[in-house]
Coordinates of C-alpha atoms in Angstrom, one line a residue:
M1 CA -30.4 60.8 1.1
G2 CA -29.0 60.0 4.5
S3 CA -30.8 58.0 7.1
S4 CA -31.2 61.2 9.2
D5 CA -33.2 62.8 6.4
A6 CA -36.3 60.9 7.4
A7 CA -35.7 60.9 11.2
F8 CA -38.5 62.6 13.1
A9 CA -38.0 61.7 16.7
G10 CA -37.4 63.2 20.2
S11 CA -38.9 66.7 20.4
I12 CA -39.1 67.1 16.6
P13 CA -42.7 65.8 16.1
A14 CA -44.2 68.2 18.7
I15 CA -42.3 71.2 17.3
Y16 CA -43.2 70.2 13.8
E17 CA -46.9 70.0 14.7
Q18 CA -46.9 73.2 16.7
Y19 CA -44.9 75.5 14.5
L20 CA -45.3 74.1 11.0
G21 CA -48.7 72.3 10.9
R22 CA -50.9 75.3 10.4
L23 CA -48.3 77.3 8.6
L24 CA -47.2 74.9 5.9
F25 CA -49.3 71.8 5.9
E26 CA -53.0 72.5 6.8
P27 CA -53.7 74.5 3.6
Y28 CA -52.5 71.7 1.4
A29 CA -54.2 69.0 3.5
A30 CA -57.5 70.8 2.8
D31 CA -56.7 70.7 -0.9
L32 CA -55.9 67.0 -0.9
A33 CA -59.1 66.2 1.0
A34 CA -61.2 68.3 -1.4
R35 CA -59.8 66.3 -4.3
L36 CA -61.4 63.1 -2.9
G37 CA -64.7 64.7 -3.7
E38 CA -67.8 63.1 -2.2
M39 CA -66.3 59.7 -1.6
P40 CA -69.2 57.7 -0.2
K41 CA -67.4 54.7 1.0
G42 CA -64.2 52.7 0.6
R43 CA -60.7 52.4 2.1
I44 CA -58.0 55.0 2.1
L45 CA -54.3 54.2 2.8
E46 CA -52.3 57.2 3.9
V47 CA -48.5 56.8 3.8
A48 CA -46.0 59.2 5.5
A49 CA -48.9 60.5 7.6
G50 CA -46.6 62.3 10.0
T51 CA -48.5 63.9 12.8
G52 CA -51.9 63.2 11.1
I53 CA -52.6 66.6 9.6
V54 CA -54.2 65.2 6.4
T55 CA -55.7 62.4 8.4
R56 CA -57.6 64.8 10.6
V57 CA -58.9 66.8 7.6
M58 CA -60.0 63.6 5.8
A59 CA -61.7 62.2 8.9
K60 CA -63.7 65.4 9.2
A61 CA -64.5 65.8 5.6
L62 CA -65.4 62.3 4.6
P63 CA -68.3 60.0 5.6
K64 CA -67.6 57.9 8.7
N65 CA -68.0 54.7 6.7
V66 CA -64.8 55.6 4.7
E67 CA -62.0 53.6 6.4
I68 CA -58.7 55.5 6.8
L69 CA -55.5 53.5 7.6
A70 CA -52.8 56.1 8.4
T71 CA -49.2 54.9 8.3
D72 CA -45.7 56.4 8.8
L73 CA -42.2 55.2 9.1
N74 CA -41.7 57.1 12.4
Q75 CA -43.6 55.7 15.4
A76 CA -43.1 59.0 17.3
M77 CA -45.0 60.9 14.7
L78 CA -47.9 58.4 14.8
D79 CA -48.0 58.5 18.6
L80 CA -48.5 62.2 18.4
A81 CA -51.1 61.9 15.6
A82 CA -53.1 59.4 17.5
K83 CA -53.3 61.7 20.5
N84 CA -54.7 64.4 18.4
L85 CA -57.4 62.4 16.7
D86 CA -60.0 59.9 18.1
A87 CA -62.1 58.7 15.2
P88 CA -63.6 55.1 14.9
N89 CA -62.9 54.9 11.2
V90 CA -59.2 55.8 11.6
T91 CA -56.4 53.3 12.5
W92 CA -52.7 53.8 12.8
R93 CA -49.8 51.6 11.8
Q94 CA -46.1 52.0 11.6
T95 CA -44.8 50.9 8.2
D96 CA -42.5 51.8 5.3
A97 CA -44.2 53.1 2.2
Q98 CA -41.6 51.2 0.1
T99 CA -42.6 47.8 1.5
L100 CA -46.3 47.9 2.3
P101 CA -47.6 44.9 4.3
F102 CA -51.0 45.0 2.7
D103 CA -52.8 42.8 0.2
D104 CA -53.0 43.5 -3.5
E105 CA -55.9 45.6 -4.6
S106 CA -57.0 46.4 -1.1
F107 CA -57.5 50.2 -1.1
D108 CA -59.5 52.6 -3.2
V109 CA -57.1 55.6 -2.7
V110 CA -53.5 56.0 -1.5
V111 CA -52.8 59.5 -0.1
C112 CA -49.4 61.0 0.7
Q113 CA -48.8 64.6 1.8
F114 CA -45.2 65.9 1.4
G115 CA -43.8 62.5 2.0
V116 CA -42.7 61.2 -1.4
M117 CA -39.5 63.4 -1.3
F118 CA -38.3 61.4 1.7
F119 CA -38.5 58.0 0.1
P120 CA -35.0 56.7 -0.8
D121 CA -36.5 54.4 -3.4
K122 CA -39.4 56.4 -4.9
Q123 CA -39.9 53.8 -7.7
A124 CA -40.4 51.1 -5.1
A125 CA -42.9 53.3 -3.2
Y126 CA -44.8 54.0 -6.5
R127 CA -44.9 50.3 -7.3
E128 CA -46.2 49.5 -3.9
A129 CA -48.9 52.1 -4.1
L130 CA -50.0 50.7 -7.5
R131 CA -50.0 47.2 -6.1
V132 CA -52.3 47.9 -3.2
L133 CA -54.7 50.0 -5.2
K134 CA -57.9 48.5 -6.7
P135 CA -58.3 48.9 -10.5
G136 CA -59.2 52.5 -11.2
G137 CA -57.9 53.5 -7.8
L138 CA -56.2 56.8 -7.2
Y139 CA -52.7 57.7 -5.9
L140 CA -53.0 61.3 -4.6
F141 CA -49.9 63.1 -3.3
N142 CA -48.2 66.5 -3.2
V143 CA -44.6 67.6 -3.1
W144 CA -43.1 71.1 -2.7
D145 CA -42.4 73.2 -5.8
R146 CA -38.9 74.6 -6.3
L147 CA -37.4 76.4 -3.3
D148 CA -37.3 79.8 -5.0
A149 CA -41.1 79.7 -5.0
N150 CA -41.2 79.2 -1.3
Q151 CA -39.3 82.2 0.1
L152 CA -39.9 81.6 3.8
S153 CA -38.2 78.2 3.6
K154 CA -35.5 79.6 1.3
V155 CA -34.5 82.3 3.8
V156 CA -34.0 79.7 6.5
S157 CA -32.1 77.4 4.2
D158 CA -29.8 80.3 3.1
V159 CA -29.2 81.3 6.8
T160 CA -28.2 77.8 7.9
G161 CA -25.9 77.4 4.9
A162 CA -24.2 80.6 5.6
A163 CA -23.6 79.7 9.2
F164 CA -21.5 76.7 8.1
P165 CA -19.8 77.8 4.9
D166 CA -17.3 74.9 4.9
D167 CA -20.0 72.3 5.2
P168 CA -23.5 73.9 4.6
P169 CA -26.5 71.9 5.8
K170 CA -28.5 71.0 2.6
F171 CA -31.5 69.2 4.1
I172 CA -34.1 71.8 3.0
E173 CA -33.1 72.1 -0.6
R174 CA -32.0 68.4 -0.9
V175 CA -35.1 66.7 0.5
P176 CA -38.4 68.6 0.9
F177 CA -37.6 71.0 -2.0
G178 CA -35.6 68.5 -4.1
Y179 CA -38.2 66.7 -6.1
F180 CA -40.3 69.1 -8.2
N181 CA -39.5 68.3 -11.8
H182 CA -42.8 67.5 -13.5
D183 CA -41.3 65.3 -16.2
T184 CA -39.2 63.3 -13.7
I185 CA -42.3 62.6 -11.5
R186 CA -44.5 61.7 -14.5
R187 CA -41.9 59.3 -16.0
A188 CA -41.4 57.6 -12.6
L189 CA -45.1 57.0 -12.2
Q190 CA -45.5 55.8 -15.8
D191 CA -42.5 53.4 -15.3
A192 CA -44.3 52.1 -12.1
G193 CA -47.4 51.3 -14.2
F194 CA -49.8 54.1 -13.6
G195 CA -52.1 55.2 -16.3
R196 CA -53.6 58.7 -16.3
I197 CA -51.4 61.2 -14.5
D198 CA -52.5 64.8 -13.7
I199 CA -50.0 67.3 -12.3
D200 CA -51.1 70.7 -10.9
V201 CA -49.2 73.6 -9.4
V202 CA -51.1 74.9 -6.4
E203 CA -50.3 78.1 -4.6
K204 CA -51.4 78.9 -1.1
I205 CA -51.0 81.7 1.5
S206 CA -50.8 81.2 5.2
E207 CA -49.7 83.4 8.1
A208 CA -47.0 83.1 10.8
P209 CA -47.6 85.1 14.0
S210 CA -44.0 86.2 14.1
P211 CA -40.6 85.5 12.5
L212 CA -39.6 83.3 15.4
H213 CA -42.5 80.9 14.7
P214 CA -41.2 79.5 11.3
A215 CA -37.6 80.0 12.4
T216 CA -38.2 77.6 15.3
G217 CA -40.3 75.2 13.2
L218 CA -37.8 74.8 10.4
T219 CA -34.6 74.7 12.4
Q220 CA -35.8 72.6 15.4
G221 CA -38.8 70.7 14.0
T222 CA -37.3 69.0 11.0
P223 CA -34.3 66.8 10.3
L224 CA -32.4 70.0 9.6
R225 CA -31.9 70.1 13.3
M226 CA -29.7 67.0 13.2
E227 CA -27.6 68.6 10.5
I228 CA -27.1 71.8 12.5
E229 CA -26.3 69.9 15.7
A230 CA -23.8 67.6 13.9
R231 CA -21.9 70.7 12.8
G232 CA -22.2 72.6 16.0
A233 CA -23.5 70.8 19.0
N234 CA -24.3 73.9 20.9
R235 CA -25.4 76.2 18.0
L236 CA -29.0 75.3 17.5
E237 CA -30.5 78.3 19.4
E238 CA -27.9 80.6 17.7
I239 CA -29.0 79.4 14.3
T240 CA -32.7 79.7 15.2
H241 CA -32.0 83.3 16.2
K242 CA -30.1 84.0 13.0
A243 CA -33.1 82.6 11.0
E244 CA -35.5 84.8 13.0
E245 CA -33.4 87.9 12.3
A246 CA -33.2 87.0 8.5
L247 CA -37.0 86.5 8.4
K248 CA -37.5 89.9 10.1
A249 CA -35.2 91.5 7.5
R250 CA -37.1 89.9 4.7
F251 CA -40.7 90.1 5.9
G252 CA -40.8 92.5 8.9
D253 CA -41.0 91.8 12.6
G254 CA -44.8 91.3 12.7
P255 CA -47.0 88.6 11.3
I256 CA -45.6 87.0 8.1
E257 CA -47.6 86.4 5.0
N258 CA -46.3 83.1 3.8
R259 CA -46.7 82.4 0.0
M260 CA -46.2 78.8 -0.9
S261 CA -46.2 76.7 -4.0
A262 CA -46.6 72.9 -4.3
I263 CA -47.2 70.3 -6.9
V264 CA -50.2 68.1 -6.6
V265 CA -50.2 64.7 -8.4
T266 CA -53.2 62.4 -9.2
A267 CA -52.3 59.1 -10.7
Q268 CA -54.8 56.4 -11.6
R269 CA -54.2 52.7 -11.7

């Protein structure tokens, strides 16, 4: 994975939040928060918090005496997240999930929404999560299922690949949809030292108001944008339009029903 695969800067965070937040991430944020149950107190560490979509849901769903420390590698994402949430029990900090600057056994739960796929050294991130968890603590995260089970994203991936046949951008299939094998995930967590590991496939349905909405979000609000611009400096709007037209052909030109599939993992120290 190249360094640009985890780069969310410039206008990307705002586009990501506006066009992809409700469409892709809010349904699964609610699922993760619900899995925390009636957590009465304690400390939660969120890694790869992005624009704070899960953070906002947890802050609303959990008691105010549950402390939430939300972190991300990209300060631009955290800056936008902090603007969208003002809660006394939530703090923000820029940090790398692979080298956490926190004490051993200092959190009850570690949460990560669609971030594990971006970690170059997943084993290091798993070991760090284990280290900062208290005995019996939970590591709760989700990753996308295979690309074929997420047709909206697949259409956009196919379009961008066809636009550059000699050097197709592979970000979508390589990173967000490249880490879905249950056995691989389970073995990596076991090797890191986790005990009980539960893996669920969770399907959700959301709606995009038009084909342009997801086309813009995926081509301009993710690191796919850098791959497109690297291959054709002035072709971003063209590729966005091609993605819009392909989505129209697949789903129609009105609101789009977006069927999604993700993998949710709960690992206990």
